[in-house]
Amino acid sequence: DFIDQNYLSEYDAITVNSEIMRQTPFEEMITLRDEYPISDEDEETENTYLAWNVVTGDPGNIKEMIAFDVIDYALFSMPGAPVKQALLDHGIGKDINSLFSDGILQPYFSVSSRNAEESQAEEFVRIIRETLEKQISEGIDRKSLLARINYMEFQFREADYATYPKGLMYGIDVFDTWLYDESNPFVTLRQLDAYESLRRELDGDYFEKLIKEKILDNPHAALIILAPKKGLQQERDQKTAEKLAAYKASLSEEEIEELVEATKALKAYQEKADTPEDIECLPMLTREDIGKKARQLSNIECRLYEEPHEGINPEIIFHRASSNGIGYMDIFWDIHNVPMEEIPYIGLLKAVLANVNTASHTYMDLNNEINMNTGGIAFNTSVFEDLKSVNASEYRVFFSVRGKALYGMIGTAIDYIREVIT
């Protein structure tokens, strides 16, 4: 009522046709070429971008949308993924990326290669298609598919949006389908049945049929070639300068003066300080709105062993909190004894851990095992101010690993961490 009485009632209602029209499917794949500017010092060789894009699916079919994300992981984006590896083995670029874009009227799947040659465009598409056809005939690795399904379900159940309110993010999520189908706004919030259904589909050829029908046999596709060109930026700048000069020449002295004054007025408006009356219009919290009692934290300190084990007995700080059945752990190693000049190598170490073979698993199998049984394991370096030091500028550097899993799988997550670091 407040908005209606104070604002909307002053205007007449109108009907706005905001429907987003579908693009008519192509009869065959199209090829589009464009250029981007590089400096005179850059090389034009091995500097082309190639992208193959296919329009797929219906955003309201949540099972299919999740399935395409699973396919993206298993065949394109995971370490050692078949399509990515095939392109790299054939020297088609040096960096392969893939993307399944949903939440739009016509979701699409995209594979791109960076640092390629324009002459490799046809081979780029051929290798993708041949590798997909091989996966269909031989069957996609079920562990890779299951790993992604389990990981996505874990993320959905966890619903960790960091500092953003969960309700706000749920509200944004519903727009993925609500914008295009007003009768089906909450499908994105009801995904659990889709995960269970996809797990059952692992016993059949659902994923292989989806690739054949929606990707390989789908002519609604485009090959994009973005080639480098020296001097292109200068050409664009020259055209812009000529266009502006021609426009200025078409103006009278009075019109030029009007533009100058309008620009001055705009800058003055942008730089003008808000008046106290304007500021008072903003809703503000009062002291009474803020709770006076600090939130109580549960910090339980203990040791890993009753007695030191091999001279080591790490300190544990346990936080008892509601976490929807998910356990979170952070393990820190003090690396103060690492020389400062070698700290950058720690950054390299954290990038390769869990992406190389171990004594028990190949890096592909390990990645699948981690995703099947946990919510993820990540290595990092952490820097903290040394609160015990009298010198406020002293810091402590740690190598850390963060893992999360359902309570019953915490032990498994620790086993994977031990396997990786030993």
Coordinates of C-alpha atoms in Angstrom, one line a residue:
D1 CA 0.0 0.0 0.0
F2 CA 2.8 2.4 0.9
I3 CA 4.4 2.1 -2.6
D4 CA 1.1 2.3 -4.3
Q5 CA -0.1 5.4 -2.4
N6 CA 3.1 7.3 -2.6
Y7 CA 4.5 6.3 -6.0
L8 CA 2.5 4.0 -8.3
S9 CA -0.8 5.7 -8.0
E10 CA 0.6 8.8 -9.7
Y11 CA 1.0 6.8 -13.0
D12 CA -1.2 4.9 -15.4
A13 CA -0.6 1.1 -15.7
I14 CA 0.7 -0.1 -19.1
T15 CA 1.1 -3.6 -20.5
V16 CA 4.7 -4.3 -21.5
N17 CA 5.5 -7.2 -23.9
S18 CA 8.7 -8.4 -22.2
E19 CA 8.7 -11.9 -23.8
I20 CA 12.2 -13.0 -25.0
M21 CA 11.9 -14.5 -28.4
R22 CA 13.6 -17.8 -29.2
Q23 CA 16.3 -17.8 -31.9
T24 CA 15.2 -19.9 -34.8
P25 CA 17.3 -23.1 -35.0
F26 CA 20.0 -23.2 -37.7
E27 CA 19.7 -25.8 -40.5
E28 CA 23.4 -26.3 -40.3
M29 CA 26.3 -25.1 -38.2
I30 CA 27.4 -21.6 -39.0
T31 CA 30.9 -20.1 -38.8
L32 CA 31.6 -16.6 -37.6
R33 CA 34.9 -14.9 -37.8
D34 CA 36.1 -11.7 -36.1
E35 CA 39.3 -10.0 -35.1
Y36 CA 40.7 -8.6 -31.9
P37 CA 43.5 -6.1 -31.5
I38 CA 47.0 -7.0 -30.3
S39 CA 50.1 -4.8 -29.9
D40 CA 53.0 -4.7 -32.3
E41 CA 55.0 -6.6 -29.8
D42 CA 52.6 -9.5 -29.6
E43 CA 52.7 -12.5 -32.0
E44 CA 49.9 -13.3 -34.3
T45 CA 50.9 -17.0 -34.4
E46 CA 49.3 -19.3 -31.8
N47 CA 47.1 -16.4 -30.6
T48 CA 43.7 -17.3 -32.1
Y49 CA 40.6 -18.2 -30.1
L50 CA 38.3 -21.0 -31.3
A51 CA 34.9 -21.8 -29.8
W52 CA 32.3 -24.4 -30.7
N53 CA 28.8 -23.7 -29.3
V54 CA 25.6 -25.7 -29.4
V55 CA 22.2 -24.6 -28.2
T56 CA 20.7 -27.3 -26.0
G57 CA 17.7 -28.1 -23.9
D58 CA 15.0 -26.4 -22.0
P59 CA 15.8 -24.4 -18.8
G60 CA 12.7 -25.9 -17.1
N61 CA 14.0 -29.4 -17.5
I62 CA 16.1 -29.4 -14.3
K63 CA 17.2 -33.0 -14.7
E64 CA 18.5 -32.3 -18.2
M65 CA 20.2 -29.1 -17.0
I66 CA 22.1 -31.0 -14.3
A67 CA 22.9 -33.8 -16.7
F68 CA 24.7 -31.3 -19.1
D69 CA 26.7 -30.0 -16.2
V70 CA 27.7 -33.6 -15.3
I71 CA 28.7 -34.2 -18.9
D72 CA 30.7 -31.0 -19.0
Y73 CA 32.7 -32.2 -15.9
A74 CA 33.2 -35.8 -17.1
L75 CA 34.2 -35.1 -20.7
F76 CA 35.5 -31.6 -20.8
S77 CA 36.6 -29.9 -17.6
M78 CA 37.9 -32.5 -15.0
P79 CA 41.6 -33.2 -14.9
G80 CA 42.4 -35.4 -17.9
A81 CA 38.9 -35.1 -19.3
P82 CA 38.7 -37.0 -22.7
V83 CA 37.8 -34.1 -25.0
K84 CA 40.2 -31.6 -23.3
Q85 CA 43.0 -34.1 -23.4
A86 CA 42.4 -35.0 -27.1
L87 CA 42.5 -31.3 -28.1
L88 CA 45.7 -30.8 -26.1
D89 CA 47.3 -34.0 -27.6
H90 CA 46.6 -32.7 -31.1
G91 CA 48.1 -29.3 -30.3
I92 CA 44.8 -27.4 -30.7
G93 CA 45.6 -24.5 -28.5
K94 CA 47.2 -24.5 -25.0
D95 CA 44.3 -23.8 -22.8
I96 CA 40.9 -25.7 -23.2
N97 CA 37.8 -24.4 -21.4
S98 CA 34.2 -25.5 -21.5
L99 CA 31.0 -24.0 -20.3
F100 CA 27.4 -25.1 -19.9
S101 CA 25.3 -21.9 -19.6
D102 CA 21.8 -22.5 -18.2
G103 CA 19.4 -20.0 -16.6
I104 CA 18.7 -18.5 -20.0
L105 CA 15.8 -19.2 -22.5
Q106 CA 18.0 -21.3 -24.7
P107 CA 20.8 -22.9 -22.7
Y108 CA 24.0 -23.6 -24.7
F109 CA 27.1 -25.7 -24.4
S110 CA 30.5 -24.2 -25.4
V111 CA 34.0 -25.5 -25.8
S112 CA 36.9 -23.0 -26.4
S113 CA 40.6 -23.2 -27.2
R114 CA 43.0 -20.4 -26.5
N115 CA 46.4 -19.9 -28.2
A116 CA 45.4 -21.9 -31.3
E117 CA 45.9 -21.2 -35.0
E118 CA 43.0 -20.1 -37.3
S119 CA 44.0 -23.0 -39.7
Q120 CA 43.1 -25.5 -36.9
A121 CA 39.4 -24.5 -36.8
E122 CA 38.0 -27.5 -38.8
E123 CA 40.3 -29.9 -36.9
F124 CA 39.1 -28.4 -33.6
V125 CA 35.5 -29.3 -34.4
R126 CA 36.4 -32.7 -35.8
I127 CA 38.4 -33.8 -32.8
I128 CA 35.5 -32.7 -30.4
R129 CA 33.0 -34.6 -32.4
E130 CA 35.1 -37.7 -32.9
T131 CA 36.0 -37.9 -29.2
L132 CA 32.3 -37.5 -28.2
E133 CA 31.3 -40.3 -30.7
K134 CA 34.0 -42.5 -29.2
Q135 CA 32.6 -41.8 -25.7
I136 CA 29.1 -42.8 -26.9
S137 CA 30.2 -46.0 -28.4
E138 CA 32.5 -47.1 -25.6
G139 CA 30.4 -45.5 -22.7
I140 CA 31.3 -42.6 -20.5
D141 CA 33.3 -43.4 -17.4
R142 CA 30.6 -44.0 -14.7
K143 CA 32.8 -43.0 -11.8
S144 CA 33.3 -39.5 -13.4
L145 CA 29.6 -39.1 -13.9
L146 CA 28.8 -40.3 -10.3
A147 CA 31.5 -38.1 -8.9
R148 CA 29.9 -35.0 -10.4
I149 CA 26.4 -36.0 -9.5
N150 CA 27.3 -36.5 -5.8
Y151 CA 29.4 -33.3 -5.7
M152 CA 26.6 -31.2 -7.2
E153 CA 24.0 -32.7 -4.7
F154 CA 26.4 -32.0 -1.8
Q155 CA 26.7 -28.3 -3.0
F156 CA 22.9 -28.1 -3.4
R157 CA 22.3 -29.5 0.1
E158 CA 25.0 -27.3 1.7
A159 CA 23.7 -24.1 0.0
D160 CA 26.8 -22.2 1.1
Y161 CA 26.5 -18.7 -0.3
A162 CA 29.3 -17.2 1.8
T163 CA 28.3 -13.7 3.0
Y164 CA 25.2 -13.6 0.9
P165 CA 21.8 -14.3 2.6
K166 CA 20.5 -17.7 1.6
G167 CA 17.0 -16.4 1.0
L168 CA 18.3 -13.8 -1.3
M169 CA 20.2 -16.3 -3.4
Y170 CA 17.2 -18.7 -3.5
G171 CA 15.2 -15.8 -4.8
I172 CA 17.7 -15.1 -7.6
D173 CA 17.9 -18.8 -8.5
V174 CA 14.2 -19.0 -9.2
F175 CA 14.6 -16.5 -12.0
D176 CA 16.5 -19.1 -14.0
T177 CA 13.1 -20.6 -15.0
W178 CA 10.6 -18.1 -13.8
L179 CA 11.6 -15.5 -16.4
Y180 CA 10.6 -17.9 -19.1
D181 CA 7.8 -19.9 -17.6
E182 CA 5.6 -18.3 -14.9
S183 CA 4.0 -21.6 -14.1
N184 CA 7.2 -23.2 -13.0
P185 CA 9.2 -20.8 -10.7
F186 CA 10.4 -23.2 -8.0
V187 CA 11.8 -26.1 -10.1
T188 CA 15.4 -24.9 -9.4
L189 CA 14.8 -25.3 -5.6
R190 CA 13.6 -28.9 -6.1
Q191 CA 16.6 -30.8 -7.4
L192 CA 17.0 -33.8 -5.0
D193 CA 14.7 -36.0 -7.1
A194 CA 16.7 -35.1 -10.2
Y195 CA 20.0 -36.2 -8.6
E196 CA 18.5 -39.5 -7.5
S197 CA 17.1 -40.1 -11.0
L198 CA 20.4 -39.3 -12.6
R199 CA 22.1 -41.9 -10.4
R200 CA 19.6 -44.5 -11.6
E201 CA 20.4 -43.5 -15.2
L202 CA 24.0 -44.5 -14.8
D203 CA 22.8 -48.1 -15.4
G204 CA 21.6 -47.2 -18.9
D205 CA 22.7 -45.0 -21.8
Y206 CA 20.8 -41.8 -20.8
F207 CA 23.9 -39.6 -20.9
E208 CA 25.2 -41.0 -24.2
K209 CA 21.8 -40.5 -25.8
L210 CA 21.7 -36.9 -24.5
I211 CA 25.0 -36.2 -26.2
K212 CA 24.0 -37.7 -29.5
E213 CA 20.6 -36.0 -29.6
K214 CA 21.3 -32.6 -28.1
I215 CA 24.9 -32.0 -29.3
L216 CA 26.2 -34.2 -32.1
D217 CA 22.9 -34.4 -34.1
N218 CA 22.0 -30.8 -33.4
P219 CA 22.6 -28.3 -36.3
H220 CA 21.9 -25.3 -34.0
A221 CA 25.6 -24.7 -33.5
A222 CA 28.2 -22.1 -34.3
L223 CA 32.0 -22.1 -34.7
I224 CA 33.5 -18.9 -33.6
I225 CA 37.0 -17.8 -34.8
L226 CA 38.6 -14.8 -33.1
A227 CA 41.8 -13.9 -34.8
P228 CA 44.5 -11.4 -33.7
K229 CA 45.4 -8.4 -35.9
K230 CA 48.1 -5.9 -35.4
G231 CA 47.1 -2.2 -35.9
L232 CA 43.4 -3.0 -35.4
Q233 CA 43.1 -0.7 -32.4
Q234 CA 44.7 2.1 -34.3
E235 CA 42.2 1.6 -37.1
R236 CA 39.3 1.7 -34.6
D237 CA 40.6 4.8 -32.9
Q238 CA 41.0 6.5 -36.3
K239 CA 37.4 5.7 -37.3
T240 CA 36.1 6.9 -34.0
A241 CA 38.1 10.2 -34.3
E242 CA 36.8 10.7 -37.8
K243 CA 33.2 10.0 -36.7
L244 CA 33.5 12.5 -33.8
A245 CA 35.1 15.1 -36.0
A246 CA 32.3 14.8 -38.6
Y247 CA 29.7 15.1 -35.9
K248 CA 31.3 18.2 -34.5
A249 CA 31.5 19.7 -37.9
S250 CA 27.8 19.2 -38.4
L251 CA 27.0 21.3 -35.2
S252 CA 26.5 25.0 -35.0
E253 CA 28.4 27.1 -32.4
E254 CA 25.2 27.2 -30.3
E255 CA 24.8 23.4 -30.3
I256 CA 28.5 22.9 -29.3
E257 CA 28.1 25.4 -26.5
E258 CA 24.9 23.5 -25.3
L259 CA 26.9 20.2 -25.2
V260 CA 29.7 21.9 -23.2
E261 CA 27.2 23.3 -20.7
A262 CA 25.3 20.0 -20.4
T263 CA 28.6 18.2 -19.7
K264 CA 29.5 20.7 -17.0
A265 CA 26.1 20.4 -15.5
L266 CA 26.4 16.6 -15.5
K267 CA 29.8 16.7 -13.8
A268 CA 28.6 19.2 -11.2
Y269 CA 25.6 16.9 -10.4
Q270 CA 27.8 13.8 -10.1
E271 CA 30.2 15.6 -7.8
K272 CA 27.6 17.4 -5.7
A273 CA 27.5 16.4 -2.1
D274 CA 24.2 14.9 -0.8
T275 CA 22.1 17.3 1.4
P276 CA 21.3 16.3 5.0
E277 CA 17.6 16.1 3.9
D278 CA 18.6 13.6 1.1
I279 CA 20.7 11.5 3.5
E280 CA 17.9 11.4 6.1
C281 CA 15.7 9.7 3.5
L282 CA 17.9 6.6 3.7
P283 CA 16.8 4.0 6.3
M284 CA 19.3 3.7 9.1
L285 CA 19.8 1.3 12.0
T286 CA 19.6 2.7 15.5
R287 CA 21.6 1.5 18.5
E288 CA 18.5 -0.2 19.8
D289 CA 18.3 -2.3 16.6
I290 CA 21.8 -3.8 17.2
G291 CA 22.0 -6.6 19.8
K292 CA 24.2 -5.8 22.8
K293 CA 25.3 -9.4 23.4
A294 CA 28.0 -10.9 21.3
R295 CA 27.3 -14.3 19.7
Q296 CA 28.7 -17.1 21.8
L297 CA 31.2 -19.3 20.0
S298 CA 31.9 -22.9 20.9
N299 CA 35.7 -23.3 21.0
I300 CA 36.7 -26.7 22.5
E301 CA 40.4 -27.1 22.6
C302 CA 42.1 -30.5 22.9
R303 CA 45.0 -32.6 21.6
L304 CA 44.9 -35.3 18.9
Y305 CA 46.5 -37.9 21.1
E306 CA 46.5 -38.5 24.8
E307 CA 50.3 -38.7 24.6
P308 CA 52.6 -37.3 21.8
H309 CA 52.8 -39.7 18.9
E310 CA 56.3 -39.8 17.3
G311 CA 57.0 -36.5 19.0
I312 CA 54.0 -34.8 17.6
N313 CA 50.6 -34.0 19.2
P314 CA 48.7 -31.4 17.1
E315 CA 46.3 -29.0 18.8
I316 CA 42.7 -29.3 17.8
I317 CA 40.0 -26.6 18.1
F318 CA 36.5 -28.0 17.7
H319 CA 33.5 -25.8 17.0
R320 CA 30.1 -27.3 17.9
A321 CA 27.6 -25.7 15.6
S322 CA 24.6 -26.6 13.4
S323 CA 25.9 -27.4 10.0
N324 CA 23.1 -29.6 8.4
G325 CA 25.1 -32.8 8.8
I326 CA 28.2 -31.5 7.1
G327 CA 31.6 -31.4 8.9
Y328 CA 34.2 -28.8 8.0
M329 CA 37.9 -29.0 8.8
D330 CA 40.9 -26.9 8.4
I331 CA 44.4 -28.3 8.9
F332 CA 47.3 -25.9 9.3
W333 CA 51.1 -26.5 9.1
D334 CA 53.4 -23.7 10.3
I335 CA 55.9 -23.1 7.5
H336 CA 58.0 -20.4 9.3
N337 CA 61.1 -22.5 8.6
V338 CA 60.6 -22.2 4.8
P339 CA 63.0 -19.5 3.4
M340 CA 61.1 -16.4 2.2
E341 CA 62.5 -16.8 -1.3
E342 CA 60.9 -20.3 -1.5
I343 CA 57.4 -19.2 -0.4
P344 CA 56.3 -18.8 -4.1
Y345 CA 57.0 -22.5 -4.6
I346 CA 54.4 -23.2 -1.9
G347 CA 51.9 -21.5 -4.2
L348 CA 53.0 -23.9 -7.0
L349 CA 52.7 -26.9 -4.6
K350 CA 49.1 -26.1 -3.6
A351 CA 48.2 -25.9 -7.3
V352 CA 49.5 -29.4 -8.2
L353 CA 48.4 -31.3 -5.1
A354 CA 45.4 -33.5 -5.8
N355 CA 46.1 -33.1 -9.5
V356 CA 49.0 -35.6 -9.7
N357 CA 49.1 -39.4 -9.3
T358 CA 49.5 -40.8 -5.8
A359 CA 50.7 -44.3 -4.7
S360 CA 47.1 -45.5 -4.8
H361 CA 45.3 -43.5 -7.5
T362 CA 45.8 -41.8 -10.8
Y363 CA 45.0 -38.1 -10.6
M364 CA 41.8 -38.7 -12.6
D365 CA 40.6 -41.5 -10.2
L366 CA 41.6 -39.5 -7.1
N367 CA 39.6 -36.5 -8.4
N368 CA 36.6 -38.7 -8.9
E369 CA 37.0 -40.4 -5.5
I370 CA 37.2 -37.0 -3.7
N371 CA 34.1 -35.7 -5.5
M372 CA 32.1 -38.9 -4.9
N373 CA 32.7 -39.0 -1.2
T374 CA 33.3 -35.4 0.0
G375 CA 32.3 -31.9 -0.7
G376 CA 35.8 -31.0 -1.9
I377 CA 39.4 -30.7 -0.6
A378 CA 41.4 -27.6 -1.3
F379 CA 45.0 -26.6 -0.5
N380 CA 46.1 -23.0 0.2
T381 CA 48.5 -20.8 2.0
S382 CA 47.2 -18.6 4.9
V383 CA 48.8 -15.6 6.6
F384 CA 47.7 -14.5 10.0
E385 CA 48.8 -11.6 12.3
D386 CA 50.9 -13.0 15.2
L387 CA 48.7 -11.9 18.1
K388 CA 51.3 -13.1 20.6
S389 CA 54.0 -10.9 19.3
V390 CA 54.7 -7.5 20.7
N391 CA 55.5 -6.4 17.2
A392 CA 52.2 -5.7 15.4
S393 CA 53.8 -6.1 12.0
E394 CA 54.8 -9.7 12.5
Y395 CA 52.8 -12.4 10.7
R396 CA 52.7 -16.2 10.7
V397 CA 52.5 -18.2 7.4
F398 CA 50.8 -21.5 7.2
F399 CA 50.2 -24.2 4.6
S400 CA 46.6 -25.3 4.9
V401 CA 44.1 -27.8 3.6
R402 CA 40.3 -27.3 3.9
G403 CA 38.0 -30.3 3.5
K404 CA 34.3 -30.8 4.0
A405 CA 32.1 -34.0 4.0
L406 CA 29.1 -35.5 5.6
Y407 CA 29.8 -36.5 9.2
G408 CA 30.1 -40.2 8.4
M409 CA 32.7 -39.4 5.6
I410 CA 35.0 -37.2 7.6
G411 CA 37.4 -40.1 8.1
T412 CA 37.4 -40.8 4.4
A413 CA 38.2 -37.1 3.6
I414 CA 41.2 -37.3 6.1
D415 CA 42.4 -40.5 4.3
Y416 CA 42.4 -38.6 1.0
I417 CA 44.3 -35.7 2.5
R418 CA 46.9 -38.1 3.9
E419 CA 47.2 -39.9 0.6
V420 CA 47.9 -36.6 -1.3
I421 CA 50.4 -35.1 1.1
T422 CA 52.4 -38.3 1.7

